[in-house]
CSV table of C-alpha atoms in Angstrom, one decimal:
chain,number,residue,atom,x,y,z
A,1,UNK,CA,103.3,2.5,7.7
A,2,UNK,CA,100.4,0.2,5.9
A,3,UNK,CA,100.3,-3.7,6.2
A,4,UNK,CA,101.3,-6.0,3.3
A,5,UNK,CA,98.5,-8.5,4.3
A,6,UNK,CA,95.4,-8.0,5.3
A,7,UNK,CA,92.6,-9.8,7.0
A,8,UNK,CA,89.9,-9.8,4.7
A,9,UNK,CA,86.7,-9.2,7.0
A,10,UNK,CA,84.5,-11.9,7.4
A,11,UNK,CA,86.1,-14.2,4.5
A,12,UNK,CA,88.8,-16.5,6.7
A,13,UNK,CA,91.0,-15.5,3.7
A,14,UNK,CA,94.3,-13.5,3.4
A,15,UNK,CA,94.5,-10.3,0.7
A,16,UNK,CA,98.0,-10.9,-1.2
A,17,UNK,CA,99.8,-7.2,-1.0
A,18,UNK,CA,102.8,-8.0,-0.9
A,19,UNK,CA,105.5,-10.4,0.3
A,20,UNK,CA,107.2,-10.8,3.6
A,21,UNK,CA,105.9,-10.0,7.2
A,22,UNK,CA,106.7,-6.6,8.2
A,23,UNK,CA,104.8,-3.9,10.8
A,24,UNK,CA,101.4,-3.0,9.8
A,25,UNK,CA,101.4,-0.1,12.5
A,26,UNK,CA,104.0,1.6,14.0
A,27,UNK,CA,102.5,3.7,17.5
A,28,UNK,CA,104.4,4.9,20.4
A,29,UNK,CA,105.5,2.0,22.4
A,30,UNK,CA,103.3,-0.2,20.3
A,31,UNK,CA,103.7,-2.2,16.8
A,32,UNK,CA,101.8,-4.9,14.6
A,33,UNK,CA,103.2,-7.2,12.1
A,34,UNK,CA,101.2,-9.8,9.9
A,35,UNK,CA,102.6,-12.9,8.1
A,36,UNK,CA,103.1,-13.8,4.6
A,37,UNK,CA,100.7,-15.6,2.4
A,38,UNK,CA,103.9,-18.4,1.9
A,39,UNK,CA,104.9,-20.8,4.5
A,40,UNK,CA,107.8,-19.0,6.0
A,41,UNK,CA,110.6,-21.2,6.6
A,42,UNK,CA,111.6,-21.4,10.5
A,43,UNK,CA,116.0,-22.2,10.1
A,44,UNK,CA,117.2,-23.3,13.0
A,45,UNK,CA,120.5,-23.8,14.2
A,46,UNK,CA,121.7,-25.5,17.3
A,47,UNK,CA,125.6,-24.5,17.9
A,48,UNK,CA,127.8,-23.4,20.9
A,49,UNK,CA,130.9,-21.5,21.7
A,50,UNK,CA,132.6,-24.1,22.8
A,51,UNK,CA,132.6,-25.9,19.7
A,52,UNK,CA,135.4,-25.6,17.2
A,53,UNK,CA,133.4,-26.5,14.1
A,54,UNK,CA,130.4,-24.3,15.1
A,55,UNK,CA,132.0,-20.8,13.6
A,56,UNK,CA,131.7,-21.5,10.1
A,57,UNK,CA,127.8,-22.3,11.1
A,58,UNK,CA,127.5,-18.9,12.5
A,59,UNK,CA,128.8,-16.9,9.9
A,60,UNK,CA,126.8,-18.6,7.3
A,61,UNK,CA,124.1,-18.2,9.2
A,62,UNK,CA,124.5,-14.3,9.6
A,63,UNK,CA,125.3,-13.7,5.7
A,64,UNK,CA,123.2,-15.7,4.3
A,65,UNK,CA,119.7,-16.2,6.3
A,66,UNK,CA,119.2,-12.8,7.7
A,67,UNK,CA,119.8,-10.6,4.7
A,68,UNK,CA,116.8,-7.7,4.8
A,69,UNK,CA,115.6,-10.0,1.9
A,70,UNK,CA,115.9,-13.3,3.3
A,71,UNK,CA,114.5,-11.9,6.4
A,72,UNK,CA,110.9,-11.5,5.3
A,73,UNK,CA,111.0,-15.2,4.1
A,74,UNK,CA,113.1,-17.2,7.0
A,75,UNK,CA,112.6,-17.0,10.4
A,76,UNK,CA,116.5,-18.0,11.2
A,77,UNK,CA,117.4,-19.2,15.4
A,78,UNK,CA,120.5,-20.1,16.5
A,79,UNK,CA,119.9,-21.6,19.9
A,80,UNK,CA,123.2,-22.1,22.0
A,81,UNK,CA,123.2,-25.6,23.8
A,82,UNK,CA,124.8,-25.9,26.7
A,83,UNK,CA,126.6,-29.1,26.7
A,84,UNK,CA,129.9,-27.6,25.4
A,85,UNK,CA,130.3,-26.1,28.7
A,86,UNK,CA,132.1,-28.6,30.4
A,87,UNK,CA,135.2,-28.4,28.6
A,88,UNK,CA,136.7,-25.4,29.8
A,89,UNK,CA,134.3,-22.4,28.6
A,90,UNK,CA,130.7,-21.7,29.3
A,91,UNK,CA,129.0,-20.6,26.9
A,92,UNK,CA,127.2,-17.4,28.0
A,93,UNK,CA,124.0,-17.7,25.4
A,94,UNK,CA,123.8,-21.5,26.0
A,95,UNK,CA,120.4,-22.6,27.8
A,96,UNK,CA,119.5,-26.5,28.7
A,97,UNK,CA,116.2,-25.7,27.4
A,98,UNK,CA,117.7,-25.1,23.5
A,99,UNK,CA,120.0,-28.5,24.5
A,100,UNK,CA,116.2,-30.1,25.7
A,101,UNK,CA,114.7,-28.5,22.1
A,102,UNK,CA,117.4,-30.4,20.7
A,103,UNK,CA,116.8,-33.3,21.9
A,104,UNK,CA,113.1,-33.2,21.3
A,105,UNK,CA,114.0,-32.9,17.7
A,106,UNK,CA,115.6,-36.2,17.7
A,107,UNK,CA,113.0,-38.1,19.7
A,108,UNK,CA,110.2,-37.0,17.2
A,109,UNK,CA,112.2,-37.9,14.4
A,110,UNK,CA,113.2,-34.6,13.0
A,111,UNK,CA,116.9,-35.5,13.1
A,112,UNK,CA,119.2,-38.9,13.2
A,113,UNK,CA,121.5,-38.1,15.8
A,114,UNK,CA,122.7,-34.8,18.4
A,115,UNK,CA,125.6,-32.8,17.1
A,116,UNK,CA,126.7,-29.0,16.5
A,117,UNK,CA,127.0,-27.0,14.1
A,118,UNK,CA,123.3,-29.1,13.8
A,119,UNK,CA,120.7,-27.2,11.0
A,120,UNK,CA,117.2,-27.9,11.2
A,121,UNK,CA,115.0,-26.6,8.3
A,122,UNK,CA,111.1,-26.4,9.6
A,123,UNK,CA,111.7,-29.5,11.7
A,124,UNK,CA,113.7,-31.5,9.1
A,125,UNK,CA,117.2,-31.8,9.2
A,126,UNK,CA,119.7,-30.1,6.7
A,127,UNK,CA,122.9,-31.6,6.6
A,128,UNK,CA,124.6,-29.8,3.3
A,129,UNK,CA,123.6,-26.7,5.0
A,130,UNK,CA,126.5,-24.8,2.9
A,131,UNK,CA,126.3,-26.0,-0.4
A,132,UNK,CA,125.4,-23.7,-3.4
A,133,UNK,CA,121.4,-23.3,-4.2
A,134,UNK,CA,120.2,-24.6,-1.3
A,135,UNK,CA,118.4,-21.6,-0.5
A,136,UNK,CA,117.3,-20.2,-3.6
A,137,UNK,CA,115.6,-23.9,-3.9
A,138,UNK,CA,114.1,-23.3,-0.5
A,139,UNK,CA,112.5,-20.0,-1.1
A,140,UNK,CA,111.1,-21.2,-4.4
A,141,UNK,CA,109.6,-24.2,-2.9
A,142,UNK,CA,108.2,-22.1,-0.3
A,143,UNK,CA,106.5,-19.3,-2.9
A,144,UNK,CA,104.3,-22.7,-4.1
A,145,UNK,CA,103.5,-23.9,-0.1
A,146,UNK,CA,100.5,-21.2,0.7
A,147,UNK,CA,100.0,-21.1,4.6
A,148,UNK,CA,97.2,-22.6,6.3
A,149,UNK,CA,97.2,-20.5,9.5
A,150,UNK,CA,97.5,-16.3,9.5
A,151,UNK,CA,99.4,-14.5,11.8
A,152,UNK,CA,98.8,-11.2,13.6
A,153,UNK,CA,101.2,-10.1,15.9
A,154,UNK,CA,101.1,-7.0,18.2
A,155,UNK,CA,104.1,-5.8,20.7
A,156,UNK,CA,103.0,-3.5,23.2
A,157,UNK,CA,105.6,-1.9,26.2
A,158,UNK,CA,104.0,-1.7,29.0
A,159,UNK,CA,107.1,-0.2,30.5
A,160,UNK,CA,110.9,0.1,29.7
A,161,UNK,CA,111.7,-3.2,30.4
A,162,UNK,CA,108.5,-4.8,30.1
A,163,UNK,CA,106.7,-6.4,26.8
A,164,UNK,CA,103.6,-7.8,25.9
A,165,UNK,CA,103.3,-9.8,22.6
A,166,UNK,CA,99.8,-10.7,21.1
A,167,UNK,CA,99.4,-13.1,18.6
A,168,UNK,CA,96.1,-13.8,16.7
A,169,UNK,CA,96.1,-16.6,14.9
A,170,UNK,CA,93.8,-17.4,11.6
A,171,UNK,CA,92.8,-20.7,10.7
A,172,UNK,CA,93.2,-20.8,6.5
A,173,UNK,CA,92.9,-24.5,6.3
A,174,UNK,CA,90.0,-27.0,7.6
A,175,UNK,CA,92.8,-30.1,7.8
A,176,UNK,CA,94.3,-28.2,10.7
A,177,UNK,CA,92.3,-28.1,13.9
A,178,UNK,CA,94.9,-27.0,16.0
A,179,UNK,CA,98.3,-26.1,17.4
A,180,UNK,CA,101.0,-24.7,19.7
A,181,UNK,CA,102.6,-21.4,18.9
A,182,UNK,CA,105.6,-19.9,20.7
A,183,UNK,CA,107.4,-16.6,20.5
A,184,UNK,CA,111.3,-15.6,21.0
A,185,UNK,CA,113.6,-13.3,21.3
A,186,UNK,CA,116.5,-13.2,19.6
A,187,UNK,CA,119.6,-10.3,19.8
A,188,UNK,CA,121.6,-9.4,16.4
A,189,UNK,CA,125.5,-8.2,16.5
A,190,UNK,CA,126.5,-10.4,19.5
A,191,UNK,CA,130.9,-10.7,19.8
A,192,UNK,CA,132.3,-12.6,22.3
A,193,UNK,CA,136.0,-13.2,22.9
A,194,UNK,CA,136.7,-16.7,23.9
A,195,UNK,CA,139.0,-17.5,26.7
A,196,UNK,CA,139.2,-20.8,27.1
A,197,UNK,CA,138.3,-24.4,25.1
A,198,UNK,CA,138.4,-25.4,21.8
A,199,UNK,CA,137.7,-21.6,20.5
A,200,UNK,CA,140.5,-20.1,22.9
A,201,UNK,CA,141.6,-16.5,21.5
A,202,UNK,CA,139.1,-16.6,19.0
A,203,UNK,CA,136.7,-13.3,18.5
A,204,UNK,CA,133.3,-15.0,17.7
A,205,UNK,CA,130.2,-12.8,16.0
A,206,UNK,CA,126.8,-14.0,16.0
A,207,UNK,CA,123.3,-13.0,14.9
A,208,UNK,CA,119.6,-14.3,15.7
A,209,UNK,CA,120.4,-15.6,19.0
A,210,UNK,CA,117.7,-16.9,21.0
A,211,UNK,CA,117.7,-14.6,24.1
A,212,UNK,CA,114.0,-16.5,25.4
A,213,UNK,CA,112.1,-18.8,24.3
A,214,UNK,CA,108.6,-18.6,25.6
A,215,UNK,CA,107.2,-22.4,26.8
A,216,UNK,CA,104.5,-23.3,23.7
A,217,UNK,CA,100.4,-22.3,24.4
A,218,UNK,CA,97.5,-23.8,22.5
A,219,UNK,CA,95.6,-22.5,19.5
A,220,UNK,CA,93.1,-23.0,17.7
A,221,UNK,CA,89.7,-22.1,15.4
A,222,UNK,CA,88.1,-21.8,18.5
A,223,UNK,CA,90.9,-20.3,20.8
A,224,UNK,CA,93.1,-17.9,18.6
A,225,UNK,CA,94.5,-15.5,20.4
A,226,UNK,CA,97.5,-15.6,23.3
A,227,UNK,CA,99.3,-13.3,25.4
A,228,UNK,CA,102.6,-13.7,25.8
A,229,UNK,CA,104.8,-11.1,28.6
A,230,UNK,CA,108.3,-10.7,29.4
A,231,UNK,CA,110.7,-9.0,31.7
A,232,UNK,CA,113.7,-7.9,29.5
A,233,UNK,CA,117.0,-8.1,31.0
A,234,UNK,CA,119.3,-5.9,31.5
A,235,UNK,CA,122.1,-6.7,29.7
A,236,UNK,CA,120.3,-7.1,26.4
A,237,UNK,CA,120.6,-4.5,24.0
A,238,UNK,CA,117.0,-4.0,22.6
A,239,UNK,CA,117.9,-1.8,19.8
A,240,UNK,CA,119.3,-5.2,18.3
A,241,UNK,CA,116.3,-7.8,19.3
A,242,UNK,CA,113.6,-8.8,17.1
A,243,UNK,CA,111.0,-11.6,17.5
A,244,UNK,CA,109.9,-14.9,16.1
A,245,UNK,CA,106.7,-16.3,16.5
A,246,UNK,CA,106.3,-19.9,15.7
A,247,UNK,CA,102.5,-22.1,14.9
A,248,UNK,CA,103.0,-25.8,15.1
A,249,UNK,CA,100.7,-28.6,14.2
A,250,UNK,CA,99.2,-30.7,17.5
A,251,UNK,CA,99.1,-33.8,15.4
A,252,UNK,CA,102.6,-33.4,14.1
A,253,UNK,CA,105.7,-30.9,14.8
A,254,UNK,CA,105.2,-29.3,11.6
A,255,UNK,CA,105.6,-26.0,11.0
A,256,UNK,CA,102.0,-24.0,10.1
A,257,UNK,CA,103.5,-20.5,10.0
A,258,UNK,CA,105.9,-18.1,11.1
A,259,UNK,CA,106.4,-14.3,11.3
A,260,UNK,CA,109.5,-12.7,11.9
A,261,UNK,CA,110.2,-9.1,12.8
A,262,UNK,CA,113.7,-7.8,12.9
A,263,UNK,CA,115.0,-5.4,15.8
A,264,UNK,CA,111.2,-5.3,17.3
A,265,UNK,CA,112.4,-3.6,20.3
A,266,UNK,CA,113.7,-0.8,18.6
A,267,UNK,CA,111.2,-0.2,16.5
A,268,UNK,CA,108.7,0.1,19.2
A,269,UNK,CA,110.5,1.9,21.7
């Protein structure tokens, strides 16, 4: 395979070849992805099992954000709080640190108030997540926002269970001085047959499912590279993970860049 986007040597700039991040190399046990010259826009979506409202969410979320198109444009999350749980079914993808992301959200003004099926667009809340166009206006917005930071991203096993994700960041923009930048992973085709609460007997699917979320290291012009590893468990089935990788502003929460790379794992097996 050849990269879409290069990094043109010694210019700081990025070499349009195409849209969409996808792997720039493809070795044994070892892959590279770059980001697209547009903002990519991060979806997020905070929902549970345990919420009887939060299906239609989901399934929206499955057919119309992670679409092979879609996909090199949206980097879509649905993080599974876990404060559904107390009503009779536990969740088994909820974390308290997606309910604590949550939460952040609100305290930094992102959104009004805590509730699922809860969307958040690059840190701004979406409310009429379902209504006709709100995409397409998205994704043409987005074509006109060029990104001020670069990605490179490298996933190397360094055994069967065992990952190690690079990310190299380029500063595009001299407003920007800094930021955070996290990775996840996420796991595609997930069922689940609820036994109990307000979903009882119901078969639920879901995609993009935050399996980790790494805690957030700086970068910057001077400091542009981290190293993020992970111990994969068990019962995740890696032919069905990919990975996010997320640059924030320090000053603000917004959103620099994003790359996302569907079923990582199994291409880089």
């Amino acid at each position: 395979m050849t990269n879409r986007l290069n990094f043109m040597a010694g210019t700081g700039a990025l070499a349009l070849l195409g849209l969409g991040s996808s792997p720039a190399l493809a070795q044994q046990g070892r892959c590279n992805w770059t980001s697209p010259v547009e903002r990519m826009i991060v979806a997020e979506l905070y929902t549970s099992e345990g919420c009887s409202s939060c299906p239609p969410a989901d399934r929206w979320l499955s057919s119309q954000l992670t679409t092979p198109e879609r996909a090199n444009n949206i980097l879509a999350l649905s993080f599974h709080v876990d404060y559904w749980n107390y009503i009779g079914w536990e969740d088994p993808y909820s974390k308290k640190q997606f309910t604590e992301r949550q939460y952040g959200h609100k305290r930094t003004g992102n959104v009004s108030q805590i509730y699922t099926p809860q969307y958040v667009f690059s840190n701004r809340e979406v409310r009429r997540w379902g209504q006709a166009g709100l995409i397409p206006q998205r994704l043409a917005a987005m074509q006109q926002d060029k990104a001020p930071v670069g990605l490179q991203v490298s996933l190397e096993r360094k055994a069967s269970n065992q990952v190690e994700v690079e990310v190299k960041t380029e500063w595009l923009d001299e407003r920007y001085s800094g930021g955070r930048v996290f990775v996840a992973f996420y796991e595609d085709n997930l069922s689940q047959q609820v036994k109990a609460g307000e979903n009882r007997g119901e078969l639920l699917k879901h995609d993009r499912v935050v399996r980790h979320l790494s805690e957030a290291k700086k970068v910057s012009p001077t400091a542009k590279v981290q190293v993020f590893k992970h111990t994969l468990p068990a019962d995740w089935n890696q032919n069905n993970v990919g990975l996010g990788v997320i640059v924030e502003n320090n000053e603000s929460n917004t959103v620099l860049q994003a790359l996302n790379a569907p079923r990582a794992l199994g291409q880089c097996s």
